[in-house]
Every structure is written in C-alpha cells, then in structure tokens.
Tab-separated table of C-alpha atoms in Angstrom:
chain	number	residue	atom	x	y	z
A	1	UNK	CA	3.796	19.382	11.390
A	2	UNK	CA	1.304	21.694	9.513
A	3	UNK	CA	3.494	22.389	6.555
A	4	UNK	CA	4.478	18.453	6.012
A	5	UNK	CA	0.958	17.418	6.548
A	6	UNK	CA	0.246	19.652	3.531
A	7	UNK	CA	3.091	19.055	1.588
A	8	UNK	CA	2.869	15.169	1.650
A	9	UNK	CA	-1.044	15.410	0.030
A	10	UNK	CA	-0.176	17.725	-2.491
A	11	UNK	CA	2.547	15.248	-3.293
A	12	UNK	CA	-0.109	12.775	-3.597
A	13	UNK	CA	-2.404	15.025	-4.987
A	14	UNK	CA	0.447	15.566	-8.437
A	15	UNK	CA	1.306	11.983	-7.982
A	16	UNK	CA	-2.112	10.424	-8.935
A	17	UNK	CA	-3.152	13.612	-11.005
A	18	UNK	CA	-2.461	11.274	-14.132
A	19	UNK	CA	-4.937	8.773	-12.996
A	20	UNK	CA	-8.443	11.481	-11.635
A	21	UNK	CA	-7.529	12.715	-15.177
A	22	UNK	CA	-7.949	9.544	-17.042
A	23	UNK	CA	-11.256	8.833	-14.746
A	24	UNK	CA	-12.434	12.539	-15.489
A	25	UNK	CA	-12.042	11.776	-19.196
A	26	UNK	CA	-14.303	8.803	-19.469
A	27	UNK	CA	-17.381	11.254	-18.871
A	28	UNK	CA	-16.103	13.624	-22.303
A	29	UNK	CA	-15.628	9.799	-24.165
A	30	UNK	CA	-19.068	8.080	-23.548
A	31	UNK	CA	-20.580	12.100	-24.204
A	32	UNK	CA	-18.697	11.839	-27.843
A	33	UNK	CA	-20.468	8.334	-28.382
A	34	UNK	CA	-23.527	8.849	-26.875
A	35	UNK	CA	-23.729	12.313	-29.258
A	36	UNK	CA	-22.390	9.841	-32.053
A	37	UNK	CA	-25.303	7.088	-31.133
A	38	UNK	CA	-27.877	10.244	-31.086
A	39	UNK	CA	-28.159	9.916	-27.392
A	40	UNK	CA	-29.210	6.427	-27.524
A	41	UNK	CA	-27.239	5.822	-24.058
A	42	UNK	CA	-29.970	7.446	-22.332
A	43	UNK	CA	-31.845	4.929	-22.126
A	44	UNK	CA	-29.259	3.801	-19.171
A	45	UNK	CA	-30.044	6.694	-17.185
A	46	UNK	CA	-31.907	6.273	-13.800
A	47	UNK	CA	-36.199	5.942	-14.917
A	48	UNK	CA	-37.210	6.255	-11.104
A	49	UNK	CA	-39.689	2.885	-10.293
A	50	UNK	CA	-38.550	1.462	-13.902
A	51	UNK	CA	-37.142	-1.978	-12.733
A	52	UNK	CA	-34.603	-2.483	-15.306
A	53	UNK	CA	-33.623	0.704	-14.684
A	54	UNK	CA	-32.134	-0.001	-11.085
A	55	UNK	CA	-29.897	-2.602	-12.811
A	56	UNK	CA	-27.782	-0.346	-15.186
A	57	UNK	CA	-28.771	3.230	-14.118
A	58	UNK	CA	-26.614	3.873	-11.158
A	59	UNK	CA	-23.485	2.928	-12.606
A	60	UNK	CA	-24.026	4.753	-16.478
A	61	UNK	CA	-26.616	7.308	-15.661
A	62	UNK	CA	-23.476	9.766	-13.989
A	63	UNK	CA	-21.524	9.124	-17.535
A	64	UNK	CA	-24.705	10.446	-19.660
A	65	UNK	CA	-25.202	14.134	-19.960
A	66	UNK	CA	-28.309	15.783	-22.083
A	67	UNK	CA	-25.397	18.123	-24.176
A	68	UNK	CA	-22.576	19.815	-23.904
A	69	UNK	CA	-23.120	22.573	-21.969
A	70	UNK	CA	-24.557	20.567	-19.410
A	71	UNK	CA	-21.439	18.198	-18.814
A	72	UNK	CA	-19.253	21.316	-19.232
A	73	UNK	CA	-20.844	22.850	-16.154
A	74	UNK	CA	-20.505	19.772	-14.435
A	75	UNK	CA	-16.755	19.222	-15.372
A	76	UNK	CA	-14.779	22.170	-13.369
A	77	UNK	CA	-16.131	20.856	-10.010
A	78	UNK	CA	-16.419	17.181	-10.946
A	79	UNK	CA	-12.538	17.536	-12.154
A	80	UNK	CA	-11.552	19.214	-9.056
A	81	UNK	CA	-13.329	16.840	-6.424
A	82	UNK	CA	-12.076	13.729	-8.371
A	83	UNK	CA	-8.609	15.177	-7.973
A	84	UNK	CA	-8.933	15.312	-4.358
A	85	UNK	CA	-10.024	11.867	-3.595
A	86	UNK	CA	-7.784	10.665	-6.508
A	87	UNK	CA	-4.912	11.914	-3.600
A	88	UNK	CA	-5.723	8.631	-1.606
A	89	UNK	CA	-4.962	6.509	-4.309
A	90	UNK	CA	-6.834	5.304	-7.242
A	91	UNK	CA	-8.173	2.139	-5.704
A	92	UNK	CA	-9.518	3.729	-2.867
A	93	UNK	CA	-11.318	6.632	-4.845
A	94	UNK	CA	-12.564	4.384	-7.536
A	95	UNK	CA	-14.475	1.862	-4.617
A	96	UNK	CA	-15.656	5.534	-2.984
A	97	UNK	CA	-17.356	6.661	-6.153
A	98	UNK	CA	-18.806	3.060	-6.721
A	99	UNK	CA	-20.252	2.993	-3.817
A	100	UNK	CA	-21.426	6.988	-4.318
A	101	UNK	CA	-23.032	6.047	-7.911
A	102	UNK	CA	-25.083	2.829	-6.047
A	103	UNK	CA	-26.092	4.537	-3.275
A	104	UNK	CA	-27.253	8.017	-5.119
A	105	UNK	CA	-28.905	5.628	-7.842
A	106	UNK	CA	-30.628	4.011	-5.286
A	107	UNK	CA	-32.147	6.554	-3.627
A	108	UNK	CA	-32.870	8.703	-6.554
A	109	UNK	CA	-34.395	5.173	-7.619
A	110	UNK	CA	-36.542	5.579	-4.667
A	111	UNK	CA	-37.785	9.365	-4.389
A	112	UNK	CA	-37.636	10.813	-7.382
A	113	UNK	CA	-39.831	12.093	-10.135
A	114	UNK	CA	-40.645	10.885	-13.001
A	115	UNK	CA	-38.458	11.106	-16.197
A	116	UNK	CA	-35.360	10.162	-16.498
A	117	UNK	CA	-32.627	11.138	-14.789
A	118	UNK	CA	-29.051	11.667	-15.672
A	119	UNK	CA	-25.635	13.505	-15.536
A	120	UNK	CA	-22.738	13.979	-13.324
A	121	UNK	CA	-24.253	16.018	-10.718
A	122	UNK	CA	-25.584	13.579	-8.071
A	123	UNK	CA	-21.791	12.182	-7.885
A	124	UNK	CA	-20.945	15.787	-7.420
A	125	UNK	CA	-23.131	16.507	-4.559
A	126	UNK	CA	-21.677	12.652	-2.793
A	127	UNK	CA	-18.302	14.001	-3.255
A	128	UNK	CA	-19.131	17.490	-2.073
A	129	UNK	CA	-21.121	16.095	1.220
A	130	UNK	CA	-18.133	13.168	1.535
A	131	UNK	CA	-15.567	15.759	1.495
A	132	UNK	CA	-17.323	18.250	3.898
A	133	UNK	CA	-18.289	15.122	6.363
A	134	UNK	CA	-14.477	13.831	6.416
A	135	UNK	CA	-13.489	17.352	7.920
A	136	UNK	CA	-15.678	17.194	10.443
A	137	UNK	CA	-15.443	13.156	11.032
A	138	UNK	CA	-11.722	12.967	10.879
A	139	UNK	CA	-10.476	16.609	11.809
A	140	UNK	CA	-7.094	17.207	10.436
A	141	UNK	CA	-5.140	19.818	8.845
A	142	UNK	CA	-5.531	18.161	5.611
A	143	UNK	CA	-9.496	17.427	5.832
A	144	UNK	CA	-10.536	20.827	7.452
A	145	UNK	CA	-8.958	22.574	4.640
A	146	UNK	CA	-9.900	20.826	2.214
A	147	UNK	CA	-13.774	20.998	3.388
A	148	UNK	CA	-12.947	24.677	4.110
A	149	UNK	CA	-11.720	25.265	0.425
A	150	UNK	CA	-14.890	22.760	-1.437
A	151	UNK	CA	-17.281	24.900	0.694
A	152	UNK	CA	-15.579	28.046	-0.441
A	153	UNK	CA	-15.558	27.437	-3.866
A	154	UNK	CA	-18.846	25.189	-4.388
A	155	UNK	CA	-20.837	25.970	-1.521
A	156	UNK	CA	-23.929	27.078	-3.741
A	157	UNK	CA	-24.353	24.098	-4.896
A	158	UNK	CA	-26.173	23.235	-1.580
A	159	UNK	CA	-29.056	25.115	-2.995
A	160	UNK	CA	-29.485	22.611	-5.972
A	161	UNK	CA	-30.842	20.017	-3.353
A	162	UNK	CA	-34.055	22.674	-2.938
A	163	UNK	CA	-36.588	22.433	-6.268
A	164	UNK	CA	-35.830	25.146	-9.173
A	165	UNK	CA	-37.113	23.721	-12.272
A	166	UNK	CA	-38.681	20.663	-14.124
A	167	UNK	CA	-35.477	20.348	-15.772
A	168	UNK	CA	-33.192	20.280	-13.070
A	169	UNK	CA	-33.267	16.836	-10.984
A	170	UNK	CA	-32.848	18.444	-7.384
A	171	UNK	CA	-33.523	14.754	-5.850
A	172	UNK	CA	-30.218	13.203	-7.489
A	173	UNK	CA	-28.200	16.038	-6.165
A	174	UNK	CA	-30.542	15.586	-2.615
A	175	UNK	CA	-29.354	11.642	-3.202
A	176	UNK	CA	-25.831	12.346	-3.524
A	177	UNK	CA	-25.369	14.595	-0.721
A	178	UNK	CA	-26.889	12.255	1.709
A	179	UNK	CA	-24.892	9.118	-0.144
A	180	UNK	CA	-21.943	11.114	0.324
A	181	UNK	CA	-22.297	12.161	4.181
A	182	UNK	CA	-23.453	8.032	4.531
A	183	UNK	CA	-20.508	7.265	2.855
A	184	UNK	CA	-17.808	9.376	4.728
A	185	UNK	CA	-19.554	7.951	8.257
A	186	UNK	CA	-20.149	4.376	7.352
A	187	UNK	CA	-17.390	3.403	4.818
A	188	UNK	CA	-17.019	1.100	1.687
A	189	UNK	CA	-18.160	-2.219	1.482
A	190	UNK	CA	-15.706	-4.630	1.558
A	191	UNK	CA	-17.269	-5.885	-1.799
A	192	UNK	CA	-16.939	-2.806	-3.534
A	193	UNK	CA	-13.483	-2.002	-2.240
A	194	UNK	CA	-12.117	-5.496	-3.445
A	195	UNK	CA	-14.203	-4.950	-7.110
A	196	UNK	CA	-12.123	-1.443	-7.501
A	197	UNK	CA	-8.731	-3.024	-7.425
A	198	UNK	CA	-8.599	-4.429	-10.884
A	199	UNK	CA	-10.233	-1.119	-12.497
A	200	UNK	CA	-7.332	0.730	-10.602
A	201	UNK	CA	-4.282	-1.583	-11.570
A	202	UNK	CA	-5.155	-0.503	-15.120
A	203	UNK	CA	-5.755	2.974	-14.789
A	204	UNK	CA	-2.356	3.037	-12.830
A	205	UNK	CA	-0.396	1.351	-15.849
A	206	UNK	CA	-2.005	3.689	-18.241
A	207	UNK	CA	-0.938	7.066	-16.375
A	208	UNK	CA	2.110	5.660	-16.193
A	209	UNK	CA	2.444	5.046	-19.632
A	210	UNK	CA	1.109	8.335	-20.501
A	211	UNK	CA	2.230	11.008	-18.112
A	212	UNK	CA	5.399	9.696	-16.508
C-alpha cells in the first residue's frame, strides 16, 4: 500500500515534470526582458496602498526579481515546490498558485511597508505553508512525506517571516505563508479553478511537443 502510494506520485511527479518546468521558466523569461527593458517591469510589482497597484501587482509582481542573484536564490526551492504540486496535474496547480499570487498580493497589499515589493518569494512561502498544511489536513503517506521532506530541506525559511533587513520584504513571505495554510484549508475558487483550464491545455500541448 505504502510502496504504490509512492510509486504512483512519483509517476505523476516525471509525468508532468515537462509542464512545472515550462511554468518555472517563465520567471528566467520575463527576468531576461525585464533586464532587457532596464527593469521597467517593476513598476508591476506590489506598491502597498498604491491603488493601481492592487490591479496588476499580484499576478506580475512574483515574475519580477531585482537581479540575478536574487531570482537564482529563489529558483532551487521555487523549482522544487512547483514540481510537487505540478504532480496533481497542471490545471489544478496552475488555479492553486493563482489563487496563492491573489491572496499573498492582497495581503501584502494590506500590511506591508512601503516600497515596492517584488520577487518569487511570497509564492514560495504559500507553497511551503500549502504543502506543510496538506500533511497535516489530509494525512497520507504521500502528504506527510512530502511536508516531512519541504520542512527538511526549507524549513529556515520560516525565519524570513520575522524582520531582518530593509531590503528583505518579510511581510510578502508572512503573506504567503498564511495564503498558503488558507489555501490548503479553504480551497480554490471555483472561478479561479475554471480560469486555469485554458492556461493548462496549452502548457500540456507544449510539453508534449517538447519533452515527449
């Protein structure tokens, strides 16, 4: 029971490897234009109180890095998470980080200091805290190790929610985790979920195309 349990996601897991990789690479393309555009594309990341900012920030400010080193650091987690919900299918994990990019936008939105915030991490943290809550919420051999291994692995990056630096935006990663955990309890919108199924159809086709 244990073994097959595990054996049937990391046949998922390979299956839809093609497609988290595709996702995963759409944070290296809009770096290369936004570097290209002199960073421009900031201007989409989340200006907490700014109204027009609540409009596009959510949804670009987790594609727009400050430079390379900082999407770098973000990429080995990021990568690894989006793998892991990418096992579900990419419909499903494209409507979960929709709805983690609204809700962390939101609430970074809400609470956070001035500036202007931006980068991958506060998707991190809602994948991290979605991943951890679904192995408590839905114990199973597949969940528990799976929270077991992300808290392993990343579980310093619980400190990040605490202030370190002006730099660092500690409420976007405080905003993810809690998106995440409201995520993993309360579920997807039936909205969001139906808005994900043309973005996935297409990113389907094209790992097919590519890697199979």
């Amino acid at each position: 029971m244990i073994i097959s349990e595990v054996s049937e996601f990391f046949r998922l897991f390979n299956s839809h490897l093609g497609e988290s990789f595709l996702f995963f690479s759409l944070f290296w393309i809009v770096h290369g234009i936004n570097q290209l555009c002199g960073q421009k594309l900031n201007i989409f990341g989340i200006i907490p109180r700014h109204p027009a900012s609540i409009i596009f920030g959510p949804i670009c400010a987790p594609f727009l890095h400050a430079d390379f080193n900082h999407l770098l650091y973000n990429s080995f987690p990021l990568f690894f998470m989006l793998a892991i919900l990418f096992a579900k299918g990419p419909s499903q994990a494209i409507a979960t980080i929709l709805a983690m990019n609204l809700l962390t936008g939101l609430i970074t939105w809400l609470i956070a200091r001035r500036g202007n915030h931006i980068g991958a991490s506060g998707l991190i943290m809602a994948l991290f805290g979605f991943l951890l809550y679904k192995g408590y919420q839905s114990p199973s051999v597949e969940s528990i190790i799976i929270a077991l291994i992300i808290l392993y692995y990343f579980g310093t990056l619980l400190l990040s929610i605490f202030p370190d630096d002006l730099l660092t935006s500690y409420e976007g990663h405080l905003a993810g985790l809690i998106a995440g955990i409201v995520i993993a309890h309360y579920g997807i919108p039936y909205s969001i979920q139906t808005i994900a199924i043309k973005p996935a159809y297409y990113l389907n086709i094209m790992a097919a195309t590519l890697f199979r």
